Coordinates of C-alpha atoms in Angstrom, one line a residue:
X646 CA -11.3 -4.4 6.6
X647 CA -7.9 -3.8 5.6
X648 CA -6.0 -1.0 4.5
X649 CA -2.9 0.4 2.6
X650 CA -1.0 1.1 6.3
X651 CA -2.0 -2.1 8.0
X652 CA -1.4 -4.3 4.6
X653 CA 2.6 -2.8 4.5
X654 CA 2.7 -2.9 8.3
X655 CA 2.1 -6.2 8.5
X656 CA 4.0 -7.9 5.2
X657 CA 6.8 -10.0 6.0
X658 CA 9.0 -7.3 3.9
X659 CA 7.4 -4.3 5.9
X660 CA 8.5 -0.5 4.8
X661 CA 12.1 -1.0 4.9
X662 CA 12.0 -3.8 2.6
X663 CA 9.5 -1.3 -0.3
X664 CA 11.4 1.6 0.5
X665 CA 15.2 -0.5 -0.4
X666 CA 13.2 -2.3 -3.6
X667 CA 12.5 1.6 -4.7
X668 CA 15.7 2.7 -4.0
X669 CA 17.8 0.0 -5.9
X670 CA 15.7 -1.3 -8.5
X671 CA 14.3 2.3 -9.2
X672 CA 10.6 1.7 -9.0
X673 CA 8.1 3.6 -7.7
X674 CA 6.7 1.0 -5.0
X675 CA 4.9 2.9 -2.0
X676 CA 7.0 4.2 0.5
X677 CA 5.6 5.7 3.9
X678 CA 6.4 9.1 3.5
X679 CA 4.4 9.3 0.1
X680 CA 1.9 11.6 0.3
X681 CA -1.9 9.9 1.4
X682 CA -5.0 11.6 0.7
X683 CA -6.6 13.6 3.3
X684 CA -10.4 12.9 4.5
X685 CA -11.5 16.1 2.8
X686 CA -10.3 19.0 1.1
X687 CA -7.2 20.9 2.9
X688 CA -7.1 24.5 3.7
X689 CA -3.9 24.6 4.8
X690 CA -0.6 22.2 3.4
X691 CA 1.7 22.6 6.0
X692 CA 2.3 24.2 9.8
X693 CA 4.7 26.4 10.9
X694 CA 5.0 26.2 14.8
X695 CA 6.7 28.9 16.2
X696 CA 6.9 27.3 20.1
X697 CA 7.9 30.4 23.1
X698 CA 9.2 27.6 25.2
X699 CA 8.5 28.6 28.7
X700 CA 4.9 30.2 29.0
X701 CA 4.5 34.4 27.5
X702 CA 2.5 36.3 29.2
X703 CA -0.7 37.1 27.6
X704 CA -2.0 40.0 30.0
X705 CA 1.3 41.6 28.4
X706 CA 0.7 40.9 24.8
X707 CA -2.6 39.8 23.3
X708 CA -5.0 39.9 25.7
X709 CA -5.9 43.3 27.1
X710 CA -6.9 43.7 30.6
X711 CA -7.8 47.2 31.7
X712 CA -8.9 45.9 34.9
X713 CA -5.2 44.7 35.7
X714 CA -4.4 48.8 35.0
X715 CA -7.7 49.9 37.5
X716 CA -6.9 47.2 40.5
X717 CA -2.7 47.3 40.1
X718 CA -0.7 46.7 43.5
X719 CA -4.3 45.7 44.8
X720 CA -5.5 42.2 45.9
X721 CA -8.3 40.3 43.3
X722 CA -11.5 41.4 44.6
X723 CA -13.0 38.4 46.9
X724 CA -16.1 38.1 44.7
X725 CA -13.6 37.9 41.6
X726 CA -11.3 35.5 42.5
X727 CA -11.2 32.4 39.8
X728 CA -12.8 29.3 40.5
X729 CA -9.3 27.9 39.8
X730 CA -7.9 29.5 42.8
X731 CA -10.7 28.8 45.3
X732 CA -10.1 25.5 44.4
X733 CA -6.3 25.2 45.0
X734 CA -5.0 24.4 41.5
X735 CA -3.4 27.3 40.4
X736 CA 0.5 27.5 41.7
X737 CA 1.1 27.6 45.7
X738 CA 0.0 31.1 46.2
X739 CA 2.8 32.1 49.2
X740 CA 5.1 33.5 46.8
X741 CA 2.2 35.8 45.1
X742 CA 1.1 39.2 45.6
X743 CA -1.4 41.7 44.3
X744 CA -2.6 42.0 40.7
X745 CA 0.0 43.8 38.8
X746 CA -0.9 45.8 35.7
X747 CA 0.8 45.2 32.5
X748 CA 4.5 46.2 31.5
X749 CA 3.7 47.3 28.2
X750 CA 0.9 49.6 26.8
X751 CA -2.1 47.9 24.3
X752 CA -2.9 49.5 20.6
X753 CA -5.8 48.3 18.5
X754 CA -4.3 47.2 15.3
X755 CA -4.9 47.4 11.6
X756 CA -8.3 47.5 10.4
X757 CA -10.0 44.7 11.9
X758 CA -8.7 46.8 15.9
X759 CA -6.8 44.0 17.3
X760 CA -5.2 44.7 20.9
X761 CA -1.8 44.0 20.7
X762 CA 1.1 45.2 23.4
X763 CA 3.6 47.7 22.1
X764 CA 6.1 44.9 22.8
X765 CA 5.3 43.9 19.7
X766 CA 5.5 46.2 16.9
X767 CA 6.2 44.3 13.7
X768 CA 3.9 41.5 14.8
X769 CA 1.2 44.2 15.0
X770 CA 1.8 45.4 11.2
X771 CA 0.0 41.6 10.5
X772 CA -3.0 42.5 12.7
X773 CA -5.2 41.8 10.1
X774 CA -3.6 38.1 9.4
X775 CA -3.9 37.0 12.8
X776 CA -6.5 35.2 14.5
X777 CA -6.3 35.1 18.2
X778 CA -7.7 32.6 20.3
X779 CA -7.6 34.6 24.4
X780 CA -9.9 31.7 25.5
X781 CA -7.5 28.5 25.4
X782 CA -6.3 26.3 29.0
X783 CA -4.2 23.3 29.3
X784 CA -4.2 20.7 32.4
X785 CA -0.8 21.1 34.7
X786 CA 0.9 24.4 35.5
X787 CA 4.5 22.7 35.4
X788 CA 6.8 23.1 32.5
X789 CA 7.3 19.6 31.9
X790 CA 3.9 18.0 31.4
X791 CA 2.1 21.1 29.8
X792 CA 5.0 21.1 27.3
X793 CA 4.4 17.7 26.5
X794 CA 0.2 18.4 26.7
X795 CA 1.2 20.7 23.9
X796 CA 3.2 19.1 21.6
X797 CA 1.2 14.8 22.0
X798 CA -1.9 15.6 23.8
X799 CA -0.5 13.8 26.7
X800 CA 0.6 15.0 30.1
X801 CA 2.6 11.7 31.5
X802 CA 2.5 9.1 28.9
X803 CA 4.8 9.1 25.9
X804 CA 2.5 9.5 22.7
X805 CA 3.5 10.8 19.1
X806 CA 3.6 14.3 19.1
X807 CA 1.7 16.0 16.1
X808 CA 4.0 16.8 14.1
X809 CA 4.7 12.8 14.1
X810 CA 0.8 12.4 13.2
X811 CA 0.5 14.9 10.9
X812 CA 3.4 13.2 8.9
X813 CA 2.1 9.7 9.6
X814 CA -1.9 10.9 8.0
X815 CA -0.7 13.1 4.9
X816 CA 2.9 11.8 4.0
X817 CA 5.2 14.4 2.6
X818 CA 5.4 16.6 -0.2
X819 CA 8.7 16.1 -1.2
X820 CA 10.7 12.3 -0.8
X821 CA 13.7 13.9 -0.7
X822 CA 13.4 16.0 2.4
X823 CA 12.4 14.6 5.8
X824 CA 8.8 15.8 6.7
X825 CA 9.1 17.0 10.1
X826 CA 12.1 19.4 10.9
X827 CA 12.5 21.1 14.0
X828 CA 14.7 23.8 14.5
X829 CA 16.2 24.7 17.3
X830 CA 15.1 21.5 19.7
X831 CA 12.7 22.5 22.9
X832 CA 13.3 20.7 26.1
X833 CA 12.7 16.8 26.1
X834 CA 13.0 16.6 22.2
X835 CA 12.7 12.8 22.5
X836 CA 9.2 13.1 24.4
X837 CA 7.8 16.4 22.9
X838 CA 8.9 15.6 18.8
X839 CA 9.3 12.1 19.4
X840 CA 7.0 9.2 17.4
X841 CA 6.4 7.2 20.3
X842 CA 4.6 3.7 19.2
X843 CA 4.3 5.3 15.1
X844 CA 6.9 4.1 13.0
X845 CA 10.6 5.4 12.9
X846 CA 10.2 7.2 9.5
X847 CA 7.6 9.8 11.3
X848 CA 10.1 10.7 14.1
X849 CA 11.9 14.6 13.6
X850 CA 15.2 15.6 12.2
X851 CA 16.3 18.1 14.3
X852 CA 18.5 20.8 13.6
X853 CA 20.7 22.0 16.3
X854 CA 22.1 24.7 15.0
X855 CA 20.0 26.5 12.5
X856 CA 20.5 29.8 14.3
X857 CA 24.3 30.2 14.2
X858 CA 26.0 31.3 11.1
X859 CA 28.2 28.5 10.4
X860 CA 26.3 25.9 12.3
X861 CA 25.9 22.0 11.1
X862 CA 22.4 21.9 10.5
X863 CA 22.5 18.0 9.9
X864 CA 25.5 16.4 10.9
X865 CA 27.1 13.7 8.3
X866 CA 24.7 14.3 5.8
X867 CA 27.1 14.1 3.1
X868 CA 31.0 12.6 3.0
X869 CA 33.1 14.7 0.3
X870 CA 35.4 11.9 0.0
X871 CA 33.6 9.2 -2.3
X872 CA 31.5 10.1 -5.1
X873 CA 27.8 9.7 -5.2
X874 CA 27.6 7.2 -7.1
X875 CA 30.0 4.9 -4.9
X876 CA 28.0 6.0 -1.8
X877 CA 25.2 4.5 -3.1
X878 CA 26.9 0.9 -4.1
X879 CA 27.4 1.1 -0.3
X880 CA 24.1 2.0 0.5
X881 CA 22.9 -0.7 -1.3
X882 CA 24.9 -3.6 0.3
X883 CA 24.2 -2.6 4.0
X884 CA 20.7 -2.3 2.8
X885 CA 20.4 -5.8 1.7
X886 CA 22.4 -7.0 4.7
X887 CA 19.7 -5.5 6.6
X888 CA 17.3 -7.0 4.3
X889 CA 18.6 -10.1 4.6
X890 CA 18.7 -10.2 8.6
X891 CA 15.2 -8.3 8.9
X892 CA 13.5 -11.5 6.5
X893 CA 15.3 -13.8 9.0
X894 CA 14.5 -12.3 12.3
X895 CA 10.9 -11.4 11.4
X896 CA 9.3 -7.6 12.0
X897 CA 11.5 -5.6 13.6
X898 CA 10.4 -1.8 13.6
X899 CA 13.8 -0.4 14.4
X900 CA 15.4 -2.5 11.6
X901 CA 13.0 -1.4 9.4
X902 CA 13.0 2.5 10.6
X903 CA 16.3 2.4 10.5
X904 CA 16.5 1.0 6.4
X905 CA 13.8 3.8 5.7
X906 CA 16.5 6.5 7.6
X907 CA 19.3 5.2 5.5
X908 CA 17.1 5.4 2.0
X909 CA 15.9 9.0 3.0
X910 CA 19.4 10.1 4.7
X911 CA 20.9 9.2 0.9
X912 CA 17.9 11.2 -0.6
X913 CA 18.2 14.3 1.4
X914 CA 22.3 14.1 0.0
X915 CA 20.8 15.9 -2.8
X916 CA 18.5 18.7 -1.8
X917 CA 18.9 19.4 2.1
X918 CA 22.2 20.9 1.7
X919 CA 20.6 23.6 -0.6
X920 CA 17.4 23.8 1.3
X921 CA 19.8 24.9 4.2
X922 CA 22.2 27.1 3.0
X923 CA 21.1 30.7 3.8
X924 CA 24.0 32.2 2.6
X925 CA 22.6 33.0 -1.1
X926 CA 19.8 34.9 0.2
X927 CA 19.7 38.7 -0.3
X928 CA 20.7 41.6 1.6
X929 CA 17.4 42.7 1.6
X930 CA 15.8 39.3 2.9
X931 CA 18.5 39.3 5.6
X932 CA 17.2 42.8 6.9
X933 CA 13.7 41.5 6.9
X934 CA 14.4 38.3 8.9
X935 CA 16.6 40.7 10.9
X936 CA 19.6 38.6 10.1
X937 CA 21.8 42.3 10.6
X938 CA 21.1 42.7 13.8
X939 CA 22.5 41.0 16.8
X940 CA 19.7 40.9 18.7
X941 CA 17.2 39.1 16.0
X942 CA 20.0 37.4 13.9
X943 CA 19.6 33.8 15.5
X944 CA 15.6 33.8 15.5
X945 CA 16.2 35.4 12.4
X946 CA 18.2 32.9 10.9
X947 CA 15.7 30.0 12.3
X948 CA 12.8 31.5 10.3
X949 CA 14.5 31.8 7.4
X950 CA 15.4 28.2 7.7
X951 CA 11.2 27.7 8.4
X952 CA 10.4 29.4 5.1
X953 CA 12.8 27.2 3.1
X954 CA 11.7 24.1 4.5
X955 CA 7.6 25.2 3.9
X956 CA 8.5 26.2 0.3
X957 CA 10.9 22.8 -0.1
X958 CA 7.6 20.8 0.9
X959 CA 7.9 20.5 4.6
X960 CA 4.9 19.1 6.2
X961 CA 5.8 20.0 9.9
X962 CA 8.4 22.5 10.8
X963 CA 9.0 24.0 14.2
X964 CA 11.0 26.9 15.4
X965 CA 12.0 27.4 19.0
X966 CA 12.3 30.1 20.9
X967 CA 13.4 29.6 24.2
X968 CA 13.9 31.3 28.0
X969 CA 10.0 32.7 28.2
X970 CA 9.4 31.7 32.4
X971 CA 9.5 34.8 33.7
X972 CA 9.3 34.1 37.1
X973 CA 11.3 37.6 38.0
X974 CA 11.8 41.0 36.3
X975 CA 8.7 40.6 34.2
X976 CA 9.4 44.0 32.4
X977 CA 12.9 43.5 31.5
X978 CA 12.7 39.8 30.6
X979 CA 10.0 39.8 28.6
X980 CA 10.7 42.9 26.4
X981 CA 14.1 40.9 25.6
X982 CA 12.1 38.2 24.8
X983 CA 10.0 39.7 22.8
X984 CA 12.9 41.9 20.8
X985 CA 14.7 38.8 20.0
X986 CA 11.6 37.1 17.7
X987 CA 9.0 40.4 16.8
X988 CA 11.2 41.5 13.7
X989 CA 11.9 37.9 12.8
X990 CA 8.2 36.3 12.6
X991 CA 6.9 39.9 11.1
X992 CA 9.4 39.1 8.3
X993 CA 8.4 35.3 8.4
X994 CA 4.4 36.4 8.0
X995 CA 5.6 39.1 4.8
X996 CA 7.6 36.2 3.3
X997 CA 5.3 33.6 3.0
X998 CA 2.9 36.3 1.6
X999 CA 4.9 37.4 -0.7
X1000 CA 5.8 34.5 -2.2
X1001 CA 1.9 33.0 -2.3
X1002 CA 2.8 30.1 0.5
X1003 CA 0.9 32.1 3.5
X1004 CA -2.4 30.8 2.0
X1005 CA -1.8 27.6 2.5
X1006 CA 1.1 27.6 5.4
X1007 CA -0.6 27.4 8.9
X1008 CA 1.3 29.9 11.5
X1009 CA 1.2 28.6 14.9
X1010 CA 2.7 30.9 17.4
X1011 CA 2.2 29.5 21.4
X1012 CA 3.4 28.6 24.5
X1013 CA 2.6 25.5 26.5
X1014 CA 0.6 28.1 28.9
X1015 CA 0.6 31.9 30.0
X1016 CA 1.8 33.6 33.3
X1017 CA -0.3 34.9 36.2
X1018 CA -2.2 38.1 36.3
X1019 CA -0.3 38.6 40.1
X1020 CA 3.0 39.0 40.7
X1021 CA 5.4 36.4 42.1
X1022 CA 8.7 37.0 43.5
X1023 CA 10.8 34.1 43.7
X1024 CA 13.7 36.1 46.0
X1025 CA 14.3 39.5 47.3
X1026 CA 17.0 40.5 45.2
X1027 CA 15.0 40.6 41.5
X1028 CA 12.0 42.3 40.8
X1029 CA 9.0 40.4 40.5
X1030 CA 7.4 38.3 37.8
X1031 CA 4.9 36.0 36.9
X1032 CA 3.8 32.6 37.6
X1033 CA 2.4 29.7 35.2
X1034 CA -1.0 29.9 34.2
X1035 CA -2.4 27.4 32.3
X1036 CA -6.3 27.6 33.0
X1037 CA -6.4 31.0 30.5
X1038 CA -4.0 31.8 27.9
X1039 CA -3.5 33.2 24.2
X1040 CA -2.3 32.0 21.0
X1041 CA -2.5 33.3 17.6
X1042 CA -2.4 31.4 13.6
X1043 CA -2.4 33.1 10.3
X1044 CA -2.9 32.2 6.9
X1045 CA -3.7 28.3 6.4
X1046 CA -7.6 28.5 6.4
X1047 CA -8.2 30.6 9.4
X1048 CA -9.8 34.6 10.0
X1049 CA -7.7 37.0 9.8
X1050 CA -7.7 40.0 12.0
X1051 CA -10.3 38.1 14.5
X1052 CA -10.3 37.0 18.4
X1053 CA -11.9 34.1 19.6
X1054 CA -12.4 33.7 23.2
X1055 CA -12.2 35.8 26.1
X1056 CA -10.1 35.0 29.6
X1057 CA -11.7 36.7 32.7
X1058 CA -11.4 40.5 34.1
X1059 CA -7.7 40.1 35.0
X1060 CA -6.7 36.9 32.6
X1061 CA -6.5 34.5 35.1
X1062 CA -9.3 32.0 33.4
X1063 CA -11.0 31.3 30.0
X1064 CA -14.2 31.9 30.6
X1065 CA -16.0 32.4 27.0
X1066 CA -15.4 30.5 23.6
X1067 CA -12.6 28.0 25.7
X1068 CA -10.4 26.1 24.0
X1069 CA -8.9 23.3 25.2
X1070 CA -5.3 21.9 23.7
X1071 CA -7.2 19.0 22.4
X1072 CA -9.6 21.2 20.5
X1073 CA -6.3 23.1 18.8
X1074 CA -5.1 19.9 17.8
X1075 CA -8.7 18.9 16.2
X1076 CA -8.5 22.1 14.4
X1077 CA -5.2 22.0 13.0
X1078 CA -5.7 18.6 11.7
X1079 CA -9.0 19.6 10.0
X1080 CA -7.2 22.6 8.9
X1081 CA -4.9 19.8 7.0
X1082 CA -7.7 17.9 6.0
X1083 CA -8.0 15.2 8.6
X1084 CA -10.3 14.3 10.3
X1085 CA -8.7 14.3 13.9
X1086 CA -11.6 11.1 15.3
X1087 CA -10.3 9.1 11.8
X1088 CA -6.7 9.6 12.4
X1089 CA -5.5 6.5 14.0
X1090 CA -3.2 4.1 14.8
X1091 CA -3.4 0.7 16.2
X1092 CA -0.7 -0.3 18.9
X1093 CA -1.2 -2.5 22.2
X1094 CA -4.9 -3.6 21.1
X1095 CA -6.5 -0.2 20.6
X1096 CA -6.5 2.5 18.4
X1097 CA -4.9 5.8 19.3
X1098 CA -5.5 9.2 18.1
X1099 CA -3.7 12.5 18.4
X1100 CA -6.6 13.8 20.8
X1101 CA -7.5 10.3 22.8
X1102 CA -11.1 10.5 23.3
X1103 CA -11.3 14.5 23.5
X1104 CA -11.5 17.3 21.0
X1105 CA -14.1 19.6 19.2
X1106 CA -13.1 21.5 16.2
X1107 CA -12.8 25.5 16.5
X1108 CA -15.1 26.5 13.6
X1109 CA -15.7 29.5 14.3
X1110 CA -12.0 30.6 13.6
X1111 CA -12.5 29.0 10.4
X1112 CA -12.1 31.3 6.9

């Protein structure tokens, strides 16, 4: 059995060779980033990630603990201490004290009562659009491989991450915009948005500096020296010198990825500029990103950017937020935290709606784990904080197919460990791609004589968050 992705990877011309014929000769030949059919009907187009790189903690924002309140400054009662602990995988408990309650009071929201934390009051106006999971757990309480858990499915090996696969399985909406954009780069960019063994054209463009005013957003993206149609005579001849040297050398996927970056680098000339530019947007939507205010401006500025890319046809877009391990001062950290990106996704959630895309944009707003229900203190001089905590934690989506103003999944007493409706990182990542219409077991590629998926071998789909 063959099909259309094995037939153009393995033809002597390959990608490049399609995507330089389309480009010169002006035909519409396939190109890699065309959009594919999915397995079944879509509920969702596109994902927004918005990634708190560092771990929130979700005793102080989503998931409501009383009992943290009724034990605080006491030990976890011995007959209620988490398997997880007994066991010796949690963190090295020497630098951990006694449950601590949390920093922030808990409202129920909207209509549908939603607990959410008072550090987050804008967020909370959306109650009723988000659908919390409390019940999800990863595999390593270190930054590093939970990050990269998160973002490939992997903890050690380098695989695509999703955004890569999402790409690679529904193409993009628009050929003259890259389909994965991440703003604001996490830690290990290479590893963590990287496309590993997929081909080049399914790797991220990153933009460095989406949340400064006058930032580059994609350096050398245009030269205001030669006219368009001269930059594309030279276009042309390094494209067939590549031609050329890729038919004499044989398949060579960096050749070829980089012939598919030079035919989409020349497309995006035209429309990323625009796309980009913030500057025409009102006073009005600058207040609701909280673009006027010092504090919100540069998360503010970053969702903005995620809006235009979703309504420009975006396929995978995600927005970093960084400095989230609160290993000290838990009260006074986190409320900063929290300050800097509340006003900002509130206006991202009434944007979308507003302008009809929240239906079919997913809104992915995580971690790559929570924080301990104890305190830690890491030194005498700062007040305490809280460790990682992978083995219970909470996310939330909106929009994109899933319940609104619903929790799935519960953590135990104090939040320590999911215990009811768990959801492992490979079952988020068979949801969102069923959300997309794929079918996460279907989704493959073949590379060192197997096939490999997004999930591996693991994965159940969520259904039960499903609209």
């Amino acid at each position: 059995m063959t099909n259309r992705r094995n037939f153009l990877r393995g033809s002597s011309l390959g990608f490049g060779g399609i995507a330089l014929n389309s480009l010169l000769a002006g035909t519409a030949n396939a190109n890699p980033l065309a959009a594919s059919p999915a397995h079944f009907p879509a509920r969702a187009k596109r994902i927004i990630f918005l990634f708190m790189e560092g771990g929130p903690s979700s005793v102080d924002t989503f998931d409501f603990k009383p009992d943290l309140i009724k034990y605080n400054e006491e030990p976890i009662p011995a007959d209620l201490v988490p398997r997880v602990v007994r066991e010796g995988k949690a963190e090295n408990p020497e630098k951990f004290g006694s449950l601590t309650s949390p920093v922030s009071n808990f409202q129920q929201r909207g209509d549908s009562g939603l607990w959410i934390s008072d550090l987050f009051p804008n967020i909370a106006k959306h109650a009723d659009d988000l659908c919390v999971l409390n019940g999800v757990h990863a595999d390593n309480t270190a930054h590093g491989p939970a990050t990269q858990q998160f973002h490939t499915g992997h903890i050690v090996l380098s695989r695509p991450s999703m955004g890569s696969w999402i790409l690679y399985g529904l193409g993009t909406e628009n050929e003259d915009m890259p389909g994965f954009v991440v703003v604001s780069p996490p830690a290990g960019t290479a590893i963590n948005c990287g496309n590993s063994f997929l081909p080049a054209i399914y790797q991220a463009t990153v933009l460095q500096d989406a949340d400064k005013e006058k930032g580059e957003k994609i350096r050398y993206l245009d030269d205001q020296r030669l006219p368009r149609e001269l930059r594309q005579q030279q276009l042309g001849f390094l494209q067939r010198l590549n031609q050329n040297h890729l038919q004499s050398a044989g398949e060579d996927a960096r050749l070829e990825g980089m012939i598919e970056s030079f035919e989409l680098a020349f497309r995006m000339q035209q429309e990323a500029p625009e796309v980009l530019d913030i500057t025409g947007e009102s006073d009005a939507t600058n207040a609701l990103y909280g673009i006027d205010n010092p504090k919100t401006e540069a998360f503010g500025r970053q969702c903005l950017t995620a809006r235009r890319l979703a309504e420009a046809g975006v396929r995978f877009i995600q927005v970093t937020s960084k400095g989230w391990d609160h290993h000290s001062d838990i009260a006074g950290n986190l409320k900063k935290s929290c300050v800097g990106v509340d006003k900002p996704i509130a206006g991202l959630l009434t944007d979308l709606k507003l302008r009809g895309l929240l239906d079919d944009t997913l809104v992915l707003w995580s971690g790559e784990f929570g924080r301990t229900p104890v305190w830690q203190a890491l030194n005498k001089k700062d007040p305490p904080g809280r460790g990682h905590n992978p083995f219970g934690f909470s996310l939330w989506m909106a929009g994109g197919g899933v319940k609104g103003g619903f929790a799935h999944g519960s953590t135990d007493n104090f939040g320590y460990s999911a215990v009811d409706g768990r959801v492992h990182v490979h079952d988020l990542h068979a949801t969102l791609l069923h959300l997309l219409g794929l079918d996460h077991e279907k989704l493959t590629y073949r590379y060192a004589g197997r096939d490999f998926r997004l999930t591996d071998v693991y994965g159940n789909i969520v259904k039960e968050i499903l609209a």
